Short mmCIF file of C-alpha atoms and ligand atoms in Angstrom, two decimals:
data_model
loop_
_atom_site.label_atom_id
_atom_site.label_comp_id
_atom_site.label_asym_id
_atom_site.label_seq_id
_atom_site.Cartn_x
_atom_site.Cartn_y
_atom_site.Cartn_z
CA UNK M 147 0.00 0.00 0.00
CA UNK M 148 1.33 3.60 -0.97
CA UNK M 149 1.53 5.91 2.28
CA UNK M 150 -0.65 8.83 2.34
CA UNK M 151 2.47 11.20 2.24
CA UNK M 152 3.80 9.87 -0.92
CA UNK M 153 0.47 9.63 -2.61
CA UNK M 154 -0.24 13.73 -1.76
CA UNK M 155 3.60 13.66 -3.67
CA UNK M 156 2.11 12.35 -6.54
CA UNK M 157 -0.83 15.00 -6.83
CA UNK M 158 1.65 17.32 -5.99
CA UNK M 159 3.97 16.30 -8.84
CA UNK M 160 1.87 15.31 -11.42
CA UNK M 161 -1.68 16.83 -11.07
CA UNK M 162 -5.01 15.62 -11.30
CA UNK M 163 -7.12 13.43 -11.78
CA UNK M 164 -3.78 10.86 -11.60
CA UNK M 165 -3.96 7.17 -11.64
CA UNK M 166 -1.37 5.56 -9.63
CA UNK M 167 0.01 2.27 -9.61
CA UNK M 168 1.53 0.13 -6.71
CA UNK M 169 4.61 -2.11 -8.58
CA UNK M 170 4.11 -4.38 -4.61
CA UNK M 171 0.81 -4.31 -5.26
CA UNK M 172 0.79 -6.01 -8.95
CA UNK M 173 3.93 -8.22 -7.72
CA UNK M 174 1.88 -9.67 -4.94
CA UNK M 175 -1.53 -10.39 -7.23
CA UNK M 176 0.80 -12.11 -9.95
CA UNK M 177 2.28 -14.14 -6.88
CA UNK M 178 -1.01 -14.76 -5.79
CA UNK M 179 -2.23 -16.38 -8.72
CA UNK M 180 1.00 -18.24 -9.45
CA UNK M 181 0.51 -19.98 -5.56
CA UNK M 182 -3.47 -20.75 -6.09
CA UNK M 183 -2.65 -21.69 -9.97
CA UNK M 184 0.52 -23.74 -10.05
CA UNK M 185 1.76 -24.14 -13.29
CA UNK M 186 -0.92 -22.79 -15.48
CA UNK M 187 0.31 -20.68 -18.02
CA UNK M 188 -1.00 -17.31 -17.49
CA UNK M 189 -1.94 -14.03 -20.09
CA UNK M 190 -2.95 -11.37 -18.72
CA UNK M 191 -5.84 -9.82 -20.35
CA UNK M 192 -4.36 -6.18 -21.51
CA UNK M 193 -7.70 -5.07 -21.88
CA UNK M 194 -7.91 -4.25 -18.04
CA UNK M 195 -4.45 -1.71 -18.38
CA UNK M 196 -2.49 -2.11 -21.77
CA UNK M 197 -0.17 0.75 -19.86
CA UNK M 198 3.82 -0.18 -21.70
CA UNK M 199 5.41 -0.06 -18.62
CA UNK M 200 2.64 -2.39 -16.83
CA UNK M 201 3.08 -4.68 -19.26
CA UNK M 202 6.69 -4.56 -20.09
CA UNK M 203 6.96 -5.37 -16.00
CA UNK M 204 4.66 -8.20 -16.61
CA UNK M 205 6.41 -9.51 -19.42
CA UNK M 206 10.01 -9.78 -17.55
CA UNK M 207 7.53 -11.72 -14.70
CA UNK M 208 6.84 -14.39 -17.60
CA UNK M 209 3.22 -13.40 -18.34
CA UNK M 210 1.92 -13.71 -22.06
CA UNK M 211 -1.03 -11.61 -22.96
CA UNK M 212 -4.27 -12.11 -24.11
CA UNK M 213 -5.38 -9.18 -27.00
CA UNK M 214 -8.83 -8.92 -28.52
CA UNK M 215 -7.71 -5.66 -31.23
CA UNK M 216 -5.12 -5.31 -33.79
CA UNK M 217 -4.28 -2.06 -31.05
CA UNK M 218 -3.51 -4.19 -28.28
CA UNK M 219 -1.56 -6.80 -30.32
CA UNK M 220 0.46 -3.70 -31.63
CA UNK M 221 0.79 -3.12 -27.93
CA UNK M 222 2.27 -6.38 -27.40
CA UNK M 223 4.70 -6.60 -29.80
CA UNK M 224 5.77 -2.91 -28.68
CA UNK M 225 7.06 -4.75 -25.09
CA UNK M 226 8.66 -8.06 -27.38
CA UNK M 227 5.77 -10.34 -27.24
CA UNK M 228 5.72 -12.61 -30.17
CA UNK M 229 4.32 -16.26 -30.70
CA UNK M 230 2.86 -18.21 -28.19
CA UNK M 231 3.19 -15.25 -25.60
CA UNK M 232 0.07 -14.14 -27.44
CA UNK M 233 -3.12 -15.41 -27.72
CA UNK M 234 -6.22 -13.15 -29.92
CA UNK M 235 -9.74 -13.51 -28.85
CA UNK M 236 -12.73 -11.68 -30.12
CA UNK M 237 -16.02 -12.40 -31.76
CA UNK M 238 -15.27 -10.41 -34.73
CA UNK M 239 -11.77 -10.41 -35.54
CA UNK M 240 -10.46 -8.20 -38.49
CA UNK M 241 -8.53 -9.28 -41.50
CA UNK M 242 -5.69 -7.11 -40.08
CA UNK M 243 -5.75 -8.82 -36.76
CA UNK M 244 -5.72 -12.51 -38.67
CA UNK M 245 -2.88 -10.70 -40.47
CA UNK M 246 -0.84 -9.42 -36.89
CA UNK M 247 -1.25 -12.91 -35.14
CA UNK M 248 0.02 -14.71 -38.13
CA UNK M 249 3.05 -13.05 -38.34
CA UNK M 250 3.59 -13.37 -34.73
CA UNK M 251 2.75 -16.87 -34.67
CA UNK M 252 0.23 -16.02 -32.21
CA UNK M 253 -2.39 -18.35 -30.54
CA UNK M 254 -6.46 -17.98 -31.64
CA UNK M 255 -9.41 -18.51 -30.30
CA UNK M 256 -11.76 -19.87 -32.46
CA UNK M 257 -15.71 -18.06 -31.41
CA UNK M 258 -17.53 -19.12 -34.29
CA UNK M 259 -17.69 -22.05 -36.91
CA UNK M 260 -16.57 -19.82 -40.01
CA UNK M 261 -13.52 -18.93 -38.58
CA UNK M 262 -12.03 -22.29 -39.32
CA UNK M 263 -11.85 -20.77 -42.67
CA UNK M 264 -10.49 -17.42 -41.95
CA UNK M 265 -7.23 -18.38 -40.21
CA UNK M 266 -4.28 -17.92 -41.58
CA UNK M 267 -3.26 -21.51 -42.81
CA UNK M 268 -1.32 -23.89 -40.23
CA UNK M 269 -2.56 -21.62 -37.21
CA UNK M 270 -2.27 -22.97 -33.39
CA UNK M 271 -6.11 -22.37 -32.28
CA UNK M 272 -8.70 -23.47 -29.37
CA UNK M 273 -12.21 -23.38 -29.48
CA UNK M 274 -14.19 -20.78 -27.50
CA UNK M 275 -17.11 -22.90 -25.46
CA UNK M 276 -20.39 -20.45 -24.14
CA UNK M 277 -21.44 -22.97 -21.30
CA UNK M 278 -24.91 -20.84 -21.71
CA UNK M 279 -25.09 -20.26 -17.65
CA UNK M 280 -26.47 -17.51 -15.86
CA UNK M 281 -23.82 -16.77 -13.16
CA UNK M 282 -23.34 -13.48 -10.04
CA UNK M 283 -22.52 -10.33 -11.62
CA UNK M 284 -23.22 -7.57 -13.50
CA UNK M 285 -25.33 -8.22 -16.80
CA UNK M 286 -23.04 -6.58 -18.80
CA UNK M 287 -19.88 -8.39 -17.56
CA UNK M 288 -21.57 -12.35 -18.41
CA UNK M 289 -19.89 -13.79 -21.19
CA UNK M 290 -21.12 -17.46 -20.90
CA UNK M 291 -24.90 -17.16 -20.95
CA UNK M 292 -27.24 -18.53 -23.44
CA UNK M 293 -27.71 -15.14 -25.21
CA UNK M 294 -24.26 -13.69 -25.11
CA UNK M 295 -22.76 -13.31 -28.20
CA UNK M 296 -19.44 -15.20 -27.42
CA UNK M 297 -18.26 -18.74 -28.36
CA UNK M 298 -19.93 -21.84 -29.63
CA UNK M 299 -22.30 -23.91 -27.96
CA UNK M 300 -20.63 -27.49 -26.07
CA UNK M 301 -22.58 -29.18 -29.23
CA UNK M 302 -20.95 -27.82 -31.58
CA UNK M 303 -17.51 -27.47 -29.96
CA UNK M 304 -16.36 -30.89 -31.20
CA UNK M 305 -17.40 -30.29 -34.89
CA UNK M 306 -15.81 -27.45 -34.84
CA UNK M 307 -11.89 -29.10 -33.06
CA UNK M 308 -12.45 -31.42 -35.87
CA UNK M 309 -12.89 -28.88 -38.77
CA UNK M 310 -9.67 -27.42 -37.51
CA UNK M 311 -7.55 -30.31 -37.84
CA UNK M 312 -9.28 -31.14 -41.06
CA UNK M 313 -8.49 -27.52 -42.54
CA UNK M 314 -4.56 -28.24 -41.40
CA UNK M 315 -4.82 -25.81 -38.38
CA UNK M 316 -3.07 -27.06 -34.69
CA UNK M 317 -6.30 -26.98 -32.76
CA UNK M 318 -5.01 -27.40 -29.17
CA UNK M 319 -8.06 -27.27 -27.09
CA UNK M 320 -10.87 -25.45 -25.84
CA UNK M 321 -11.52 -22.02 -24.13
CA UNK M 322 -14.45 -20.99 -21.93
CA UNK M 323 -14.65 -17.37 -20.24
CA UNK M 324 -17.94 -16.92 -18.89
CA UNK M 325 -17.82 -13.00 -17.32
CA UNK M 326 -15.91 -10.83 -15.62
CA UNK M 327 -16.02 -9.58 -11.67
CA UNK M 328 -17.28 -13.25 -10.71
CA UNK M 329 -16.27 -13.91 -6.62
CA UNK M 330 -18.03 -17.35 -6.50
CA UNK M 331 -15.92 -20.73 -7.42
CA UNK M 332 -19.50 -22.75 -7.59
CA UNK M 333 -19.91 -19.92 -10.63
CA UNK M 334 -16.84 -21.55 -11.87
CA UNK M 335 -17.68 -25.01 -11.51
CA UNK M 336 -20.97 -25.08 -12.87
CA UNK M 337 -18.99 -23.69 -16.18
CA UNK M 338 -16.37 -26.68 -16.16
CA UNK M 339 -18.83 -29.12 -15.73
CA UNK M 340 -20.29 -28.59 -18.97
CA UNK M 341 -16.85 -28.86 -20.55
CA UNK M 342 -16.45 -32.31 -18.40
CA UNK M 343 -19.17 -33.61 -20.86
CA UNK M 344 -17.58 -32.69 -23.76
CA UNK M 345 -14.28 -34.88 -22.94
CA UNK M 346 -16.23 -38.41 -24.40
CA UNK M 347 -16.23 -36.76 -28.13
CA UNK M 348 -13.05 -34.51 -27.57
CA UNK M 349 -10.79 -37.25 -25.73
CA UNK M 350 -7.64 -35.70 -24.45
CA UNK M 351 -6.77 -31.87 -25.25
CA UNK M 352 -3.51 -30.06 -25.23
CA UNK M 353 -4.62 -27.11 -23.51
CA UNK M 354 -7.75 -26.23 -21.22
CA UNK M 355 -8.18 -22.05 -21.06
CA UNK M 356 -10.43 -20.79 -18.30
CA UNK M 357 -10.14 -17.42 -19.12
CA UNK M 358 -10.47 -14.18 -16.75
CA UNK M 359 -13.05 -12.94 -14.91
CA UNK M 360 -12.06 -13.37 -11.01
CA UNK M 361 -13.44 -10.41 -8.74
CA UNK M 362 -10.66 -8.77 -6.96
CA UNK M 363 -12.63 -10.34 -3.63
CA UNK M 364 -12.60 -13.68 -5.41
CA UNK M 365 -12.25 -16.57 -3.82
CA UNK M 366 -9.05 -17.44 -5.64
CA UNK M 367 -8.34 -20.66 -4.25
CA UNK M 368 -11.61 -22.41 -4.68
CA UNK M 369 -11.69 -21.04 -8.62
CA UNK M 370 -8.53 -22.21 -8.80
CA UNK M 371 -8.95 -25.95 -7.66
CA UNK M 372 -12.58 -25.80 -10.09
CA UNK M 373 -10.25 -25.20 -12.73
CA UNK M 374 -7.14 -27.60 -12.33
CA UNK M 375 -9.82 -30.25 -11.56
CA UNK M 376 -11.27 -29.51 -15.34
CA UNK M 377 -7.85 -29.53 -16.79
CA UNK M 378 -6.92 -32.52 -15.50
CA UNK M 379 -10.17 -34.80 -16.57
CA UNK M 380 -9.32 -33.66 -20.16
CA UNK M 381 -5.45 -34.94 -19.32
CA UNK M 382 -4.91 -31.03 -20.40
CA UNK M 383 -2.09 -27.72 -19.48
CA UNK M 384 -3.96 -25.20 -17.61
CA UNK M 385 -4.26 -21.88 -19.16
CA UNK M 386 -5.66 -18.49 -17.25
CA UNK M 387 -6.29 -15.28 -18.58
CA UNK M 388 -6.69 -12.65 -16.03
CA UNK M 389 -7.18 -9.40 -15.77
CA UNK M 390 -9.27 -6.96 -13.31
CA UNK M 391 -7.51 -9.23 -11.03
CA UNK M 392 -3.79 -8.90 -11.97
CA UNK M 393 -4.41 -4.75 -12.11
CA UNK M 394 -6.87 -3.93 -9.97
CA UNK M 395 -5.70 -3.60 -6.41
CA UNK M 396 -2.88 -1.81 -7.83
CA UNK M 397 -3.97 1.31 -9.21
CA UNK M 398 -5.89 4.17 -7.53
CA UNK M 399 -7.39 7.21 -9.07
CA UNK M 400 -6.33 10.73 -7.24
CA UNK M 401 -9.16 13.35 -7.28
CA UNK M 402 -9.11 17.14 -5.65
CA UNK M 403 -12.04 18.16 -4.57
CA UNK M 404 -13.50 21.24 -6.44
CA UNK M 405 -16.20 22.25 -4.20
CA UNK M 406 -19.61 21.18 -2.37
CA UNK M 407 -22.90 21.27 -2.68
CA UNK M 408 -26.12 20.85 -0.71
CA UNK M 409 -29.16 20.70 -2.52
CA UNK M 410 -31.28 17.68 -0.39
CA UNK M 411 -28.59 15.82 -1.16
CA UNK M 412 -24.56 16.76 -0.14
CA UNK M 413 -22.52 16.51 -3.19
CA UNK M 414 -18.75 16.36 -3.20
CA UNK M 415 -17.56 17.89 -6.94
CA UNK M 416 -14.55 16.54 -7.62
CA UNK M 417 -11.94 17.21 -10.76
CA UNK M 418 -12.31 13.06 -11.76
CA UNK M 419 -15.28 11.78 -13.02
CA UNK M 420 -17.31 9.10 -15.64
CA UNK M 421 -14.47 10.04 -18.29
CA UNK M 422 -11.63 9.05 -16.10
CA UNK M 423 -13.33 5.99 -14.16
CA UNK M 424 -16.46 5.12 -16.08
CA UNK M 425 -17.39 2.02 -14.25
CA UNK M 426 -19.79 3.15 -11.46
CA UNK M 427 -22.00 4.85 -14.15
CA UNK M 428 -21.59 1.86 -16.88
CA UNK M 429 -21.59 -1.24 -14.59
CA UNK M 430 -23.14 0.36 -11.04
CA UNK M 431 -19.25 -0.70 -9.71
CA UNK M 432 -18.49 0.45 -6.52
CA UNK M 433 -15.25 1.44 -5.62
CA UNK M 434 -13.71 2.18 -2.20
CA UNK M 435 -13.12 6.14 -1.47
CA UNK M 436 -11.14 7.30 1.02
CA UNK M 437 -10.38 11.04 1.92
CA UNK M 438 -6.63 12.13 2.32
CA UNK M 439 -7.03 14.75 4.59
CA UNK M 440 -8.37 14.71 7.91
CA UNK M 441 -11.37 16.44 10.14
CA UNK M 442 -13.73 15.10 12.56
CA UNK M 443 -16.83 16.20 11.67
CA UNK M 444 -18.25 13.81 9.29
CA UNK M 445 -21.20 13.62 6.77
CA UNK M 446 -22.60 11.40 3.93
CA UNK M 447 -21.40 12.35 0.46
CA UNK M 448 -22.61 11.61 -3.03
CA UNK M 449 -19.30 12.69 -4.92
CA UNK M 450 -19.89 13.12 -8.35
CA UNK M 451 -17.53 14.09 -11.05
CA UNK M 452 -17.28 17.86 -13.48
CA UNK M 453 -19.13 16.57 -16.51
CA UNK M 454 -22.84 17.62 -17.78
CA UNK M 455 -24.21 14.29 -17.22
CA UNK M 456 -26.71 13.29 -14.36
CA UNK M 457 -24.79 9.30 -14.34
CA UNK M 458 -21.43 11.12 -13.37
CA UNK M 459 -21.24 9.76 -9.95
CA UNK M 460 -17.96 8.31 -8.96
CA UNK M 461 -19.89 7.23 -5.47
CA UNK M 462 -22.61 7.61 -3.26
CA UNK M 463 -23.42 7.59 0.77
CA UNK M 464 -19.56 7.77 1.66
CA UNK M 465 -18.42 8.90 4.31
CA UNK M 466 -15.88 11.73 4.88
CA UNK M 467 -15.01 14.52 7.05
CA UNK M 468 -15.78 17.99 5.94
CA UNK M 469 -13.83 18.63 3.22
CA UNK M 470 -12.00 22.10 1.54
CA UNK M 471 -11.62 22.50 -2.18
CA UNK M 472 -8.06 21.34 -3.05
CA UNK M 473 -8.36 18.29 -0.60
CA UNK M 474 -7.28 15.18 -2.27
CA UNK M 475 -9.77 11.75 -2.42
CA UNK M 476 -8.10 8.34 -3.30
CA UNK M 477 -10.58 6.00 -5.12
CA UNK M 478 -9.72 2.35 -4.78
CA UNK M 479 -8.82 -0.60 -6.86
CA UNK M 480 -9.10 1.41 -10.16
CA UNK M 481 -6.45 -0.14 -11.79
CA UNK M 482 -8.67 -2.51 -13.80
CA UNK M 483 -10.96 -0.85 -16.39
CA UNK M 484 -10.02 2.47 -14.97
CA UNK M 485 -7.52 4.39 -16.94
CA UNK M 486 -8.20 1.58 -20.49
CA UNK M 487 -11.63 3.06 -20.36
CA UNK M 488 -11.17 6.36 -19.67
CA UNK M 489 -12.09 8.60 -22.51
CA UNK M 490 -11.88 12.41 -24.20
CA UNK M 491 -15.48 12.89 -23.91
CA UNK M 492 -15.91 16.67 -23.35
CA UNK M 493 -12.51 17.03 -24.98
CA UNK M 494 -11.36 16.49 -21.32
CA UNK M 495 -7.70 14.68 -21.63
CA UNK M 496 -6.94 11.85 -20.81
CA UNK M 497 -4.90 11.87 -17.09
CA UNK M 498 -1.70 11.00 -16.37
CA UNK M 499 -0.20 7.73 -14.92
CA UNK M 500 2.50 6.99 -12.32
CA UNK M 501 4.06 3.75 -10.85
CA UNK M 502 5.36 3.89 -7.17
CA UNK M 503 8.23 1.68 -6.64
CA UNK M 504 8.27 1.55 -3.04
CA UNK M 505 11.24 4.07 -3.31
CA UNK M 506 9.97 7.52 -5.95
CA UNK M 507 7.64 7.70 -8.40
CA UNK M 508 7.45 7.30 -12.26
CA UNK M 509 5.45 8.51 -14.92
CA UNK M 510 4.26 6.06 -17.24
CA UNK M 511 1.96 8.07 -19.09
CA UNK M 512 1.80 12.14 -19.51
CA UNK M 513 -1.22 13.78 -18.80
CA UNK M 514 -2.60 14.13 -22.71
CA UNK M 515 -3.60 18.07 -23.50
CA UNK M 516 -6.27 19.37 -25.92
CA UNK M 517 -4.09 19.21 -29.02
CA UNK M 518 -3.51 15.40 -28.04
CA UNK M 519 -7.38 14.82 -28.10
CA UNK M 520 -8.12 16.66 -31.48
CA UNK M 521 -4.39 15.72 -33.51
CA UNK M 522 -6.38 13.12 -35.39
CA UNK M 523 -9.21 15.48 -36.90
CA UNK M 524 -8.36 17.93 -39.69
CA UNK M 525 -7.87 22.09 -38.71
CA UNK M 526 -10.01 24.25 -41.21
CA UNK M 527 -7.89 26.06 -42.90
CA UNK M 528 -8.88 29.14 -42.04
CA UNK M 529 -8.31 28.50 -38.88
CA UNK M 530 -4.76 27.29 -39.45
CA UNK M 531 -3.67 30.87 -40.82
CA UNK M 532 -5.00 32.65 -38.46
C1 PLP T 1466 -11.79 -13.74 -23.24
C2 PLP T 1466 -11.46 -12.94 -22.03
N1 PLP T 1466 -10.47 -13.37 -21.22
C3 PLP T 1466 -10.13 -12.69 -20.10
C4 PLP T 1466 -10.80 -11.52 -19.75
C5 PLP T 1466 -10.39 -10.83 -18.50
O1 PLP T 1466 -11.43 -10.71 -17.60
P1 PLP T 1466 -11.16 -10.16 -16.13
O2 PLP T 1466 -10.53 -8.82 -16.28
O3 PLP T 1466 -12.50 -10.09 -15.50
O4 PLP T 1466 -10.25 -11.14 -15.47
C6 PLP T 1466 -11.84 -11.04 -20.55
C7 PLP T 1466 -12.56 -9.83 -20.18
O5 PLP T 1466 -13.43 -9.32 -20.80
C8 PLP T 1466 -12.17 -11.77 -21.73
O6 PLP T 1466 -13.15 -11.36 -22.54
#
């Protein structure tokens, strides 16, 4: 955990909104997972933070990484990934992301029948599995329920092992990912046993992926035997692909508060809002706040963010003491989905990024200004010669 001291630092140094990033923090999750895991391979899904320097520290750990856009492959190969460090999901790959993976020798995942034809010849591949459950979380986060777009259904998974091989492709295995923010193994289990049936037609498999999708609270353990169970009835190597997990604990978003307002309600305004963390307003998440300065008199806040939208609401009901513009707040376990979906909305930039070593701090990512947001549009030309 970063001290308070060093964290006001940070503001200090690098303005706000800031996410910041604990290097312990990250070290201890990947340690985590190693301990509960064993000797699963593991990519981390870069979707959570595709920051360089986060994942130039995870490759030197020995993580691969799991992309789902020709941007984050690019990412990848920008730290040195290349082959079977990298494995490309997605429902709807592009011709250009067939093209990337190819010439990295990368590992697919197979979502849909006609894919078989669409890989690039003599690809490595596993089949994506939607075990068509209903499991705890968030609509929006379920991957693996009978009406989410992802995978193939256990029937036609064989079919679709054997097309591979037929069509000259490596097909390793199978792949099942069924949401993300999930904190219950039995979610887990109920998945794998739907892959158990599959083993009579499949036989033996190279490789059993479980995917992501472990809660930060998860119960790691548990999720972890569910899965090494289901890898080892298919006589398979475990692969994981996490990611809120991995990032999550580590980062923290670093607001000032603006000023207050008491209207029925007692609203905290603070400089961070839906386009730096968007999850409370997209998924309901709700994310630990905690104030950085200190008072006695407390109240009940709603603290909601600068931007003309009722939904901008980092939280509500916290608790704080009675706080002065310029304070700082520190929102927990942003580092998942936090900065990778913040957006330019409002032609607000994007914030800046720093990692705390334990020792100083580091910027991994400037704070992006105006010109950053709009370099991509074209200037009238009247406007340029003025
Ligand atoms: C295929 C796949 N694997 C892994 C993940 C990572 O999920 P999480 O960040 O919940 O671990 C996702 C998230 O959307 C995913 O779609």
């Amino acid at each position: 955990m970063i001290a308070r001291p060093d964290l006001l630092t940070a503001a200090e140094r690098f303005g706000t909104p800031l996410y910041v990033y604990d290097a312990a923090e990250l070290d201890a999750a990947l340690s985590r997972v190693r301990a509960a895991f064993g000797g699963a391979r593991v990519y981390y899904a870069i979707k959570a933070n595709p920051n360089l320097t986060l994942l130039g520290r995870l490759r030197a750990a020995g993580v691969g990484f799991e992309c789902v856009s020709a941007g984050e492959i690019a990412r990848a190969e920008q730290v040195g990934m290349t082959g079977d460090e990298v494995l490309i999901n997605g429902p709807a790959k592009s011709a250009g992301e067939y093209a990337a993976g190819a010439r990295l020798g990368a590992t697919f995942v197979v979502d849909r029948e006609e894919e078989v034809g669409l890989l690039p010849p003599g690809s490595r591949a596993l089949v994506r599995v939607n075990p068509a459950l209903s499991v705890s979380t968030h609509d929006h986060l379920a991957t693996g329920a009978a009406d989410s777009k992802f995978g193939v259904t256990p029937a036609q998974a064989p079919g679709v092992l054997e097309a591979l091989r037929a069509a000259g492709h490596d097909a390793r295995g199978l792949h099942v990912h069924i949401g993300s923010a999930i904190r219950d193994a039995s979610d887990f289990s109920a998945a794998f046993a739907r892959l158990a049936e599959l083993h009579a037609q499949t036989g033996d498999l190279e490789v059993l992926d479980v995917g992501g999708g472990w809660g930060v609270d998860a119960d790691l353990p548990g999720i972890a035997r569910e899965a090494r169970t289901a890898a080892s009835a298919f006589g398979a190597r475990l692969w994981v692909e996490p990611g809120r997990y991995l990032v999550a604990r580590a980062g923290t978003l670093l607001t000032r508060v603006v000023g207050t307002k008491r209207t029925g309600r007692n609203f905290l305004l603070t400089d961070a809002g839906m386009t730096e963390l968007l999850r409370p307003m997209l998924y309901g998440a709700e994310h630990p706040v905690t104030a950085l300065w200190n008072g006695d008199e407390e109240g009940t806040w709603d603290v909601a963010g600068p931007a003309c939208e009722s939904g901008d609401l980092l939280a509500r009901n916290v608790r704080l003491p009675s706080p002065t513009p310029g304070d700082l707040l520190a929102v927990g376990q942003a580092g998942a989905y936090g900065a990778s979906m913040s957006s330019a909305y409002l032609t607000r930039p994007r914030p800046a990024e720093a990692l705390w070593d334990g020792q100083d701090w580091t910027l991994i990512r400037r704070r992006e200004t105006p010109q950053d947001v709009w370099a991509a549009e074209i200037v009238p030309t009247a406007a340029r010669q003025s």
